[in-house]
Amino acid sequence: MKLCMIGTGYVGLVSGVCFSDLGNNVICVDRDIKKIDDLKKGILPIYEPGLYELVLKNKKNNRLKFSTNLKDSISKSDIVFICVGTPTKKNGIGVDLSQIFSVAREIRSSISKFKIIITKSTVSVTTGDEIEKIISQKVSKKLFSVVSNPEFLREGEAIRDFFKPDRIIIGTNNKKSNNFLKNLYSPLISRGAKYINTSRRSAELIKYASNAFLATKITFINEFSNLCEKIDVNIEDISIGMGLDKRIGGRFLRAGPAYGGSCFPKDTKAIANTADKFKTNLSVIKSVIKSNENRSSLLLKRIFNIVKGKIKNKKISFLGVTFKANTDDMRDSSCLTMIPSLIKKGAVINYFDPTGEKNEFKKIKNVSFSKDVNSAIKDSDLIIIHTEWNDFKSINFKKVVQNKKFKIFDMRNIYSSSKMKKQKIKYFAIGC
Ligand SMILES: NC(=O)c1ccc[n+]([C@@H]2O[C@H](COP(=O)([O-])OP(=O)(O)OC[C@H]3O[C@@H](n4cnc5c(N)ncnc54)[C@H](O)[C@@H]3O)[C@@H](O)[C@H]2O)c1
């Protein structure tokens, strides 16, 4: 099939590349000229394990192209996926759908034969109705169908999630579109993915309900970890004991820093706001948002306690600054709150992240980037393990760190407290 992905970010690029690997002809379009120029040269705008190899392979096969020409790319395609950003509005409440509507206006001037227009971006309920309205102002409804096909891939696992999804949700009442999409996804369905056809609004809501639930699960275990710290109980035991119950499940039940990334913070705010508009109070989700927003201050307090309040001139090293491991995504990473707060109190920060130096910290005085783990930690007073990259799982701290009184705060619980104790290392973890 001939596909056009509008928006070549995490979702558009990964899905476009993977669809081309399934044998489709794909054009990935973006308004960012540099991004497209780089992609044409084989330079990727994001870090995602396995993506580079697939880009090279499918470019070579001539099934994957990159373009900034939206009109031309749409006219050459049967199916158009909208994968642009849907950030939180500047006022901090609700979702900003301006990129979606601007694309819808561009699409309507490029339709001359039947097209399926799909929202892969996370959009609030009834956005599909709005897109249909915008396009039908200029184009006959017989020439297009607007479908919701929310994306559930996780950064860092995106390729695997694309090829082995738990489910594919297709929101449409249009039989022709449904048949087309069943065909498009047939290689994944034959590998065991469940294909669910719902109404367009249901598909839009399934995405928000899923993310809100996962954010709730993380927040739930994070709050329990606070209790564990007060009563000499290990949160890891609680996670295992609860997670083995099949009704609960162990995934997303690991305590750690505040959840971040490009989805959970914005999607929880968006769905709470949507529900308010429909005069429904999602009080659980509102509590989750509040609890998560408080989490970084709570962990900061813990850091102050660990250094006994003496933060001035303390050399603190962060291992990993993205919102989680295996991604270069800094959006809503809890480090963006914690590092500036520690700097304000007089700390000196050195960090290492396997995905390189971050623009977000380049202009902050007393924050520096180290090119490897050892140089990041060698002069440390306190080492904070912020993400669980494999690179951080077997460090010989005693050998590397020169200051013999160094401490470790492991925010991902990747080391064993008892082994640290045996080595006489002052080790602090989450929820124990
Ligand atoms: N990142 C994730 O893990 C993830 C997972 C599932 C769903 N989503 C959803 O998918 C959507 C996209 O997320 P993302 O992380 O890929 O965003 P992103 O910011 O990485 O990429 C969006 C891209 O769209 C481009 N763009 C914007 N307007 C355009 C236009 N008019 N024409 C062409 N290109 C345009 C931007 O230049 C950018 O490259 C969001 O709604 C997000 O909530 C993201």
PDB file of N, CA and C in Angstrom, residues 323-400:
ATOM      1  N   PHE A 323      13.702  10.796  30.641  1.00  0.00           N
ATOM      2  CA  PHE A 323      12.614  10.420  31.556  1.00  0.00           C
ATOM      3  C   PHE A 323      12.609   8.938  31.879  1.00  0.00           C
ATOM      4  N   LYS A 324      13.274   8.150  31.014  1.00  0.00           N
ATOM      5  CA  LYS A 324      13.468   6.728  31.314  1.00  0.00           C
ATOM      6  C   LYS A 324      14.637   6.230  30.466  1.00  0.00           C
ATOM      7  N   ALA A 325      15.007   4.959  30.657  1.00  0.00           N
ATOM      8  CA  ALA A 325      16.147   4.421  29.915  1.00  0.00           C
ATOM      9  C   ALA A 325      15.785   4.156  28.457  1.00  0.00           C
ATOM     10  N   ASN A 326      16.800   3.998  27.633  1.00  0.00           N
ATOM     11  CA  ASN A 326      16.662   3.615  26.215  1.00  0.00           C
ATOM     12  C   ASN A 326      15.943   4.630  25.349  1.00  0.00           C
ATOM     13  N   THR A 327      15.929   5.878  25.756  1.00  0.00           N
ATOM     14  CA  THR A 327      15.393   6.937  24.919  1.00  0.00           C
ATOM     15  C   THR A 327      16.233   8.196  25.142  1.00  0.00           C
ATOM     16  N   ASP A 328      16.190   9.097  24.150  1.00  0.00           N
ATOM     17  CA  ASP A 328      16.882  10.388  24.336  1.00  0.00           C
ATOM     18  C   ASP A 328      15.870  11.474  24.690  1.00  0.00           C
ATOM     19  N   ASP A 329      14.628  11.082  24.964  1.00  0.00           N
ATOM     20  CA  ASP A 329      13.539  12.047  25.156  1.00  0.00           C
ATOM     21  C   ASP A 329      13.633  12.702  26.541  1.00  0.00           C
ATOM     22  N   MET A 330      13.746  14.023  26.554  1.00  0.00           N
ATOM     23  CA  MET A 330      13.857  14.770  27.811  1.00  0.00           C
ATOM     24  C   MET A 330      12.507  15.337  28.248  1.00  0.00           C
ATOM     25  N   ARG A 331      11.471  15.164  27.396  1.00  0.00           N
ATOM     26  CA  ARG A 331      10.204  15.835  27.706  1.00  0.00           C
ATOM     27  C   ARG A 331       9.660  15.394  29.068  1.00  0.00           C
ATOM     28  N   ASP A 332       9.417  16.380  29.933  1.00  0.00           N
ATOM     29  CA  ASP A 332       8.881  16.145  31.276  1.00  0.00           C
ATOM     30  C   ASP A 332       9.698  15.164  32.108  1.00  0.00           C
ATOM     31  N   SER A 333      11.010  15.094  31.856  1.00  0.00           N
ATOM     32  CA  SER A 333      11.867  14.277  32.720  1.00  0.00           C
ATOM     33  C   SER A 333      11.938  14.940  34.086  1.00  0.00           C
ATOM     34  N   SER A 334      11.913  14.125  35.166  1.00  0.00           N
ATOM     35  CA  SER A 334      11.924  14.733  36.503  1.00  0.00           C
ATOM     36  C   SER A 334      13.249  15.448  36.774  1.00  0.00           C
ATOM     37  N   CYS A 335      14.289  15.150  35.992  1.00  0.00           N
ATOM     38  CA  CYS A 335      15.572  15.868  36.139  1.00  0.00           C
ATOM     39  C   CYS A 335      15.417  17.350  35.826  1.00  0.00           C
ATOM     40  N   LEU A 336      14.457  17.675  34.995  1.00  0.00           N
ATOM     41  CA  LEU A 336      14.278  19.088  34.619  1.00  0.00           C
ATOM     42  C   LEU A 336      13.799  19.912  35.815  1.00  0.00           C
ATOM     43  N   THR A 337      13.228  19.246  36.807  1.00  0.00           N
ATOM     44  CA  THR A 337      12.839  19.923  38.047  1.00  0.00           C
ATOM     45  C   THR A 337      13.954  19.787  39.067  1.00  0.00           C
ATOM     46  N   MET A 338      14.490  18.560  39.186  1.00  0.00           N
ATOM     47  CA  MET A 338      15.415  18.293  40.294  1.00  0.00           C
ATOM     48  C   MET A 338      16.767  18.995  40.123  1.00  0.00           C
ATOM     49  N   ILE A 339      17.336  18.926  38.919  1.00  0.00           N
ATOM     50  CA  ILE A 339      18.682  19.507  38.740  1.00  0.00           C
ATOM     51  C   ILE A 339      18.683  21.021  38.980  1.00  0.00           C
ATOM     52  N   PRO A 340      17.777  21.812  38.374  1.00  0.00           N
ATOM     53  CA  PRO A 340      17.797  23.257  38.673  1.00  0.00           C
ATOM     54  C   PRO A 340      17.566  23.555  40.160  1.00  0.00           C
ATOM     55  N   SER A 341      16.718  22.758  40.839  1.00  0.00           N
ATOM     56  CA  SER A 341      16.493  23.008  42.278  1.00  0.00           C
ATOM     57  C   SER A 341      17.761  22.766  43.077  1.00  0.00           C
ATOM     58  N   LEU A 342      18.495  21.717  42.737  1.00  0.00           N
ATOM     59  CA  LEU A 342      19.735  21.422  43.469  1.00  0.00           C
ATOM     60  C   LEU A 342      20.786  22.495  43.210  1.00  0.00           C
ATOM     61  N   ILE A 343      20.814  22.991  41.975  1.00  0.00           N
ATOM     62  CA  ILE A 343      21.760  24.061  41.620  1.00  0.00           C
ATOM     63  C   ILE A 343      21.455  25.312  42.447  1.00  0.00           C
ATOM     64  N   LYS A 344      20.159  25.630  42.548  1.00  0.00           N
ATOM     65  CA  LYS A 344      19.749  26.818  43.319  1.00  0.00           C
ATOM     66  C   LYS A 344      20.241  26.744  44.750  1.00  0.00           C
ATOM     67  N   LYS A 345      20.284  25.511  45.281  1.00  0.00           N
ATOM     68  CA  LYS A 345      20.721  25.338  46.680  1.00  0.00           C
ATOM     69  C   LYS A 345      22.243  25.254  46.794  1.00  0.00           C
ATOM     70  N   GLY A 346      22.944  25.383  45.649  1.00  0.00           N
ATOM     71  CA  GLY A 346      24.407  25.448  45.720  1.00  0.00           C
ATOM     72  C   GLY A 346      25.140  24.179  45.334  1.00  0.00           C
ATOM     73  N   ALA A 347      24.398  23.147  44.872  1.00  0.00           N
ATOM     74  CA  ALA A 347      25.083  21.896  44.469  1.00  0.00           C
ATOM     75  C   ALA A 347      25.810  22.093  43.143  1.00  0.00           C
ATOM     76  N   VAL A 348      26.772  21.218  42.887  1.00  0.00           N
ATOM     77  CA  VAL A 348      27.476  21.216  41.600  1.00  0.00           C
ATOM     78  C   VAL A 348      27.136  19.882  40.924  1.00  0.00           C
ATOM     79  N   ILE A 349      26.565  19.962  39.732  1.00  0.00           N
ATOM     80  CA  ILE A 349      26.041  18.732  39.103  1.00  0.00           C
ATOM     81  C   ILE A 349      26.898  18.312  37.913  1.00  0.00           C
ATOM     82  N   ASN A 350      27.169  17.021  37.885  1.00  0.00           N
ATOM     83  CA  ASN A 350      27.853  16.408  36.768  1.00  0.00           C
ATOM     84  C   ASN A 350      26.943  15.267  36.313  1.00  0.00           C
ATOM     85  N   TYR A 351      26.679  15.139  35.021  1.00  0.00           N
ATOM     86  CA  TYR A 351      25.797  14.043  34.615  1.00  0.00           C
ATOM     87  C   TYR A 351      26.341  13.303  33.414  1.00  0.00           C
ATOM     88  N   PHE A 352      25.904  12.052  33.326  1.00  0.00           N
ATOM     89  CA  PHE A 352      26.207  11.268  32.124  1.00  0.00           C
ATOM     90  C   PHE A 352      24.900  10.653  31.647  1.00  0.00           C
ATOM     91  N   ASP A 353      24.673  10.735  30.351  1.00  0.00           N
ATOM     92  CA  ASP A 353      23.532  10.034  29.769  1.00  0.00           C
ATOM     93  C   ASP A 353      24.035   9.338  28.500  1.00  0.00           C
ATOM     94  N   PRO A 354      23.690   8.052  28.311  1.00  0.00           N
ATOM     95  CA  PRO A 354      24.183   7.343  27.125  1.00  0.00           C
ATOM     96  C   PRO A 354      23.740   7.998  25.807  1.00  0.00           C
ATOM     97  N   THR A 355      22.703   8.837  25.853  1.00  0.00           N
ATOM     98  CA  THR A 355      22.270   9.489  24.606  1.00  0.00           C
ATOM     99  C   THR A 355      22.889  10.878  24.445  1.00  0.00           C
ATOM    100  N   GLY A 356      23.879  11.180  25.271  1.00  0.00           N
ATOM    101  CA  GLY A 356      24.658  12.403  25.044  1.00  0.00           C
ATOM    102  C   GLY A 356      24.229  13.611  25.857  1.00  0.00           C
ATOM    103  N   GLU A 357      24.919  14.723  25.558  1.00  0.00           N
ATOM    104  CA  GLU A 357      24.695  15.973  26.292  1.00  0.00           C
ATOM    105  C   GLU A 357      23.318  16.540  25.953  1.00  0.00           C
ATOM    106  N   LYS A 358      22.704  17.214  26.904  1.00  0.00           N
ATOM    107  CA  LYS A 358      21.348  17.735  26.700  1.00  0.00           C
ATOM    108  C   LYS A 358      21.334  19.258  26.615  1.00  0.00           C
ATOM    109  N   ASN A 359      20.665  19.770  25.597  1.00  0.00           N
ATOM    110  CA  ASN A 359      20.545  21.221  25.412  1.00  0.00           C
ATOM    111  C   ASN A 359      19.945  21.893  26.641  1.00  0.00           C
ATOM    112  N   GLU A 360      19.017  21.172  27.296  1.00  0.00           N
ATOM    113  CA  GLU A 360      18.290  21.727  28.442  1.00  0.00           C
ATOM    114  C   GLU A 360      19.228  22.191  29.551  1.00  0.00           C
ATOM    115  N   PHE A 361      20.444  21.579  29.641  1.00  0.00           N
ATOM    116  CA  PHE A 361      21.344  21.912  30.744  1.00  0.00           C
ATOM    117  C   PHE A 361      22.556  22.736  30.309  1.00  0.00           C
ATOM    118  N   LYS A 362      22.659  22.959  28.985  1.00  0.00           N
ATOM    119  CA  LYS A 362      23.890  23.597  28.482  1.00  0.00           C
ATOM    120  C   LYS A 362      24.117  24.978  29.082  1.00  0.00           C
ATOM    121  N   LYS A 363      23.012  25.690  29.331  1.00  0.00           N
ATOM    122  CA  LYS A 363      23.189  27.068  29.803  1.00  0.00           C
ATOM    123  C   LYS A 363      23.109  27.201  31.323  1.00  0.00           C
ATOM    124  N   ILE A 364      22.960  26.084  32.016  1.00  0.00           N
ATOM    125  CA  ILE A 364      22.865  26.193  33.481  1.00  0.00           C
ATOM    126  C   ILE A 364      24.263  26.120  34.090  1.00  0.00           C
ATOM    127  N   LYS A 365      24.597  27.172  34.856  1.00  0.00           N
ATOM    128  CA  LYS A 365      25.918  27.232  35.487  1.00  0.00           C
ATOM    129  C   LYS A 365      26.040  26.092  36.504  1.00  0.00           C
ATOM    130  N   ASN A 366      27.209  25.528  36.590  1.00  0.00           N
ATOM    131  CA  ASN A 366      27.489  24.436  37.528  1.00  0.00           C
ATOM    132  C   ASN A 366      26.833  23.105  37.170  1.00  0.00           C
ATOM    133  N   VAL A 367      26.379  22.977  35.905  1.00  0.00           N
ATOM    134  CA  VAL A 367      25.941  21.654  35.442  1.00  0.00           C
ATOM    135  C   VAL A 367      26.866  21.272  34.289  1.00  0.00           C
ATOM    136  N   SER A 368      27.532  20.121  34.421  1.00  0.00           N
ATOM    137  CA  SER A 368      28.403  19.726  33.311  1.00  0.00           C
ATOM    138  C   SER A 368      28.134  18.282  32.909  1.00  0.00           C
ATOM    139  N   PHE A 369      28.465  17.997  31.656  1.00  0.00           N
ATOM    140  CA  PHE A 369      28.236  16.670  31.084  1.00  0.00           C
ATOM    141  C   PHE A 369      29.552  15.913  31.026  1.00  0.00           C
ATOM    142  N   SER A 370      29.521  14.648  31.424  1.00  0.00           N
ATOM    143  CA  SER A 370      30.727  13.812  31.301  1.00  0.00           C
ATOM    144  C   SER A 370      30.505  12.799  30.198  1.00  0.00           C
ATOM    145  N   LYS A 371      31.590  12.440  29.531  1.00  0.00           N
ATOM    146  CA  LYS A 371      31.444  11.570  28.361  1.00  0.00           C
ATOM    147  C   LYS A 371      31.300  10.087  28.708  1.00  0.00           C
ATOM    148  N   ASP A 372      31.556   9.733  29.975  1.00  0.00           N
ATOM    149  CA  ASP A 372      31.337   8.331  30.361  1.00  0.00           C
ATOM    150  C   ASP A 372      30.992   8.259  31.854  1.00  0.00           C
ATOM    151  N   VAL A 373      30.548   7.072  32.260  1.00  0.00           N
ATOM    152  CA  VAL A 373      30.086   6.890  33.647  1.00  0.00           C
ATOM    153  C   VAL A 373      31.213   7.203  34.633  1.00  0.00           C
ATOM    154  N   ASN A 374      32.390   6.636  34.385  1.00  0.00           N
ATOM    155  CA  ASN A 374      33.481   6.779  35.353  1.00  0.00           C
ATOM    156  C   ASN A 374      33.858   8.232  35.599  1.00  0.00           C
ATOM    157  N   SER A 375      33.984   9.007  34.502  1.00  0.00           N
ATOM    158  CA  SER A 375      34.368  10.404  34.757  1.00  0.00           C
ATOM    159  C   SER A 375      33.223  11.182  35.396  1.00  0.00           C
ATOM    160  N   ALA A 376      31.975  10.727  35.198  1.00  0.00           N
ATOM    161  CA  ALA A 376      30.851  11.423  35.844  1.00  0.00           C
ATOM    162  C   ALA A 376      30.848  11.220  37.350  1.00  0.00           C
ATOM    163  N   ILE A 377      31.308  10.060  37.795  1.00  0.00           N
ATOM    164  CA  ILE A 377      31.153   9.754  39.234  1.00  0.00           C
ATOM    165  C   ILE A 377      32.447   9.851  40.049  1.00  0.00           C
ATOM    166  N   LYS A 378      33.571   9.975  39.368  1.00  0.00           N
ATOM    167  CA  LYS A 378      34.837   9.785  40.112  1.00  0.00           C
ATOM    168  C   LYS A 378      35.049  10.792  41.251  1.00  0.00           C
ATOM    169  N   ASP A 379      34.521  12.017  41.107  1.00  0.00           N
ATOM    170  CA  ASP A 379      34.724  13.004  42.187  1.00  0.00           C
ATOM    171  C   ASP A 379      33.467  13.235  43.028  1.00  0.00           C
ATOM    172  N   SER A 380      32.527  12.328  42.924  1.00  0.00           N
ATOM    173  CA  SER A 380      31.204  12.577  43.518  1.00  0.00           C
ATOM    174  C   SER A 380      31.133  12.466  45.028  1.00  0.00           C
ATOM    175  N   ASP A 381      30.250  13.305  45.597  1.00  0.00           N
ATOM    176  CA  ASP A 381      29.851  13.100  46.994  1.00  0.00           C
ATOM    177  C   ASP A 381      28.602  12.230  47.018  1.00  0.00           C
ATOM    178  N   LEU A 382      27.723  12.486  46.027  1.00  0.00           N
ATOM    179  CA  LEU A 382      26.474  11.718  45.951  1.00  0.00           C
ATOM    180  C   LEU A 382      26.207  11.337  44.499  1.00  0.00           C
ATOM    181  N   ILE A 383      25.932  10.059  44.279  1.00  0.00           N
ATOM    182  CA  ILE A 383      25.614   9.576  42.924  1.00  0.00           C
ATOM    183  C   ILE A 383      24.121   9.263  42.880  1.00  0.00           C
ATOM    184  N   ILE A 384      23.435   9.863  41.925  1.00  0.00           N
ATOM    185  CA  ILE A 384      21.996   9.582  41.796  1.00  0.00           C
ATOM    186  C   ILE A 384      21.773   8.773  40.529  1.00  0.00           C
ATOM    187  N   ILE A 385      21.243   7.562  40.706  1.00  0.00           N
ATOM    188  CA  ILE A 385      20.920   6.741  39.523  1.00  0.00           C
ATOM    189  C   ILE A 385      19.487   7.088  39.148  1.00  0.00           C
ATOM    190  N   HIS A 386      19.342   7.821  38.050  1.00  0.00           N
ATOM    191  CA  HIS A 386      18.028   8.351  37.702  1.00  0.00           C
ATOM    192  C   HIS A 386      17.287   7.482  36.688  1.00  0.00           C
ATOM    193  N   THR A 387      18.044   6.782  35.816  1.00  0.00           N
ATOM    194  CA  THR A 387      17.370   5.862  34.867  1.00  0.00           C
ATOM    195  C   THR A 387      18.094   4.521  34.881  1.00  0.00           C
ATOM    196  N   GLU A 388      17.373   3.477  34.413  1.00  0.00           N
ATOM    197  CA  GLU A 388      17.942   2.134  34.571  1.00  0.00           C
ATOM    198  C   GLU A 388      18.586   1.589  33.291  1.00  0.00           C
ATOM    199  N   TRP A 389      19.475   2.364  32.671  1.00  0.00           N
ATOM    200  CA  TRP A 389      20.226   1.842  31.522  1.00  0.00           C
ATOM    201  C   TRP A 389      21.083   0.671  31.987  1.00  0.00           C
ATOM    202  N   ASN A 390      21.294  -0.310  31.098  1.00  0.00           N
ATOM    203  CA  ASN A 390      22.175  -1.432  31.444  1.00  0.00           C
ATOM    204  C   ASN A 390      23.571  -0.931  31.818  1.00  0.00           C
ATOM    205  N   ASP A 391      23.997   0.183  31.182  1.00  0.00           N
ATOM    206  CA  ASP A 391      25.341   0.749  31.443  1.00  0.00           C
ATOM    207  C   ASP A 391      25.565   1.059  32.922  1.00  0.00           C
ATOM    208  N   PHE A 392      24.456   1.219  33.685  1.00  0.00           N
ATOM    209  CA  PHE A 392      24.616   1.623  35.091  1.00  0.00           C
ATOM    210  C   PHE A 392      24.497   0.440  36.059  1.00  0.00           C
ATOM    211  N   LYS A 393      24.291  -0.775  35.515  1.00  0.00           N
ATOM    212  CA  LYS A 393      23.906  -1.887  36.398  1.00  0.00           C
ATOM    213  C   LYS A 393      25.066  -2.638  37.037  1.00  0.00           C
ATOM    214  N   SER A 394      26.286  -2.440  36.532  1.00  0.00           N
ATOM    215  CA  SER A 394      27.384  -3.181  37.179  1.00  0.00           C
ATOM    216  C   SER A 394      28.621  -2.292  37.314  1.00  0.00           C
ATOM    217  N   ILE A 395      28.432  -1.186  38.010  1.00  0.00           N
ATOM    218  CA  ILE A 395      29.547  -0.250  38.214  1.00  0.00           C
ATOM    219  C   ILE A 395      30.313  -0.659  39.478  1.00  0.00           C
ATOM    220  N   ASN A 396      31.618  -0.652  39.385  1.00  0.00           N
ATOM    221  CA  ASN A 396      32.431  -0.922  40.568  1.00  0.00           C
ATOM    222  C   ASN A 396      32.703   0.415  41.271  1.00  0.00           C
ATOM    223  N   PHE A 397      31.723   0.843  42.063  1.00  0.00           N
ATOM    224  CA  PHE A 397      31.783   2.188  42.659  1.00  0.00           C
ATOM    225  C   PHE A 397      33.040   2.387  43.504  1.00  0.00           C
ATOM    226  N   LYS A 398      33.367   1.361  44.310  1.00  0.00           N
ATOM    227  CA  LYS A 398      34.504   1.480  45.237  1.00  0.00           C
ATOM    228  C   LYS A 398      35.798   1.769  44.485  1.00  0.00           C
ATOM    229  N   LYS A 399      35.890   1.153  43.299  1.00  0.00           N
ATOM    230  CA  LYS A 399      37.119   1.297  42.517  1.00  0.00           C
ATOM    231  C   LYS A 399      37.175   2.682  41.839  1.00  0.00           C
ATOM    232  N   VAL A 400      36.005   3.152  41.384  1.00  0.00           N
ATOM    233  CA  VAL A 400      36.003   4.365  40.548  1.00  0.00           C
ATOM    234  C   VAL A 400      35.963   5.661  41.359  1.00  0.00           C
TER     235      VAL A 400
END
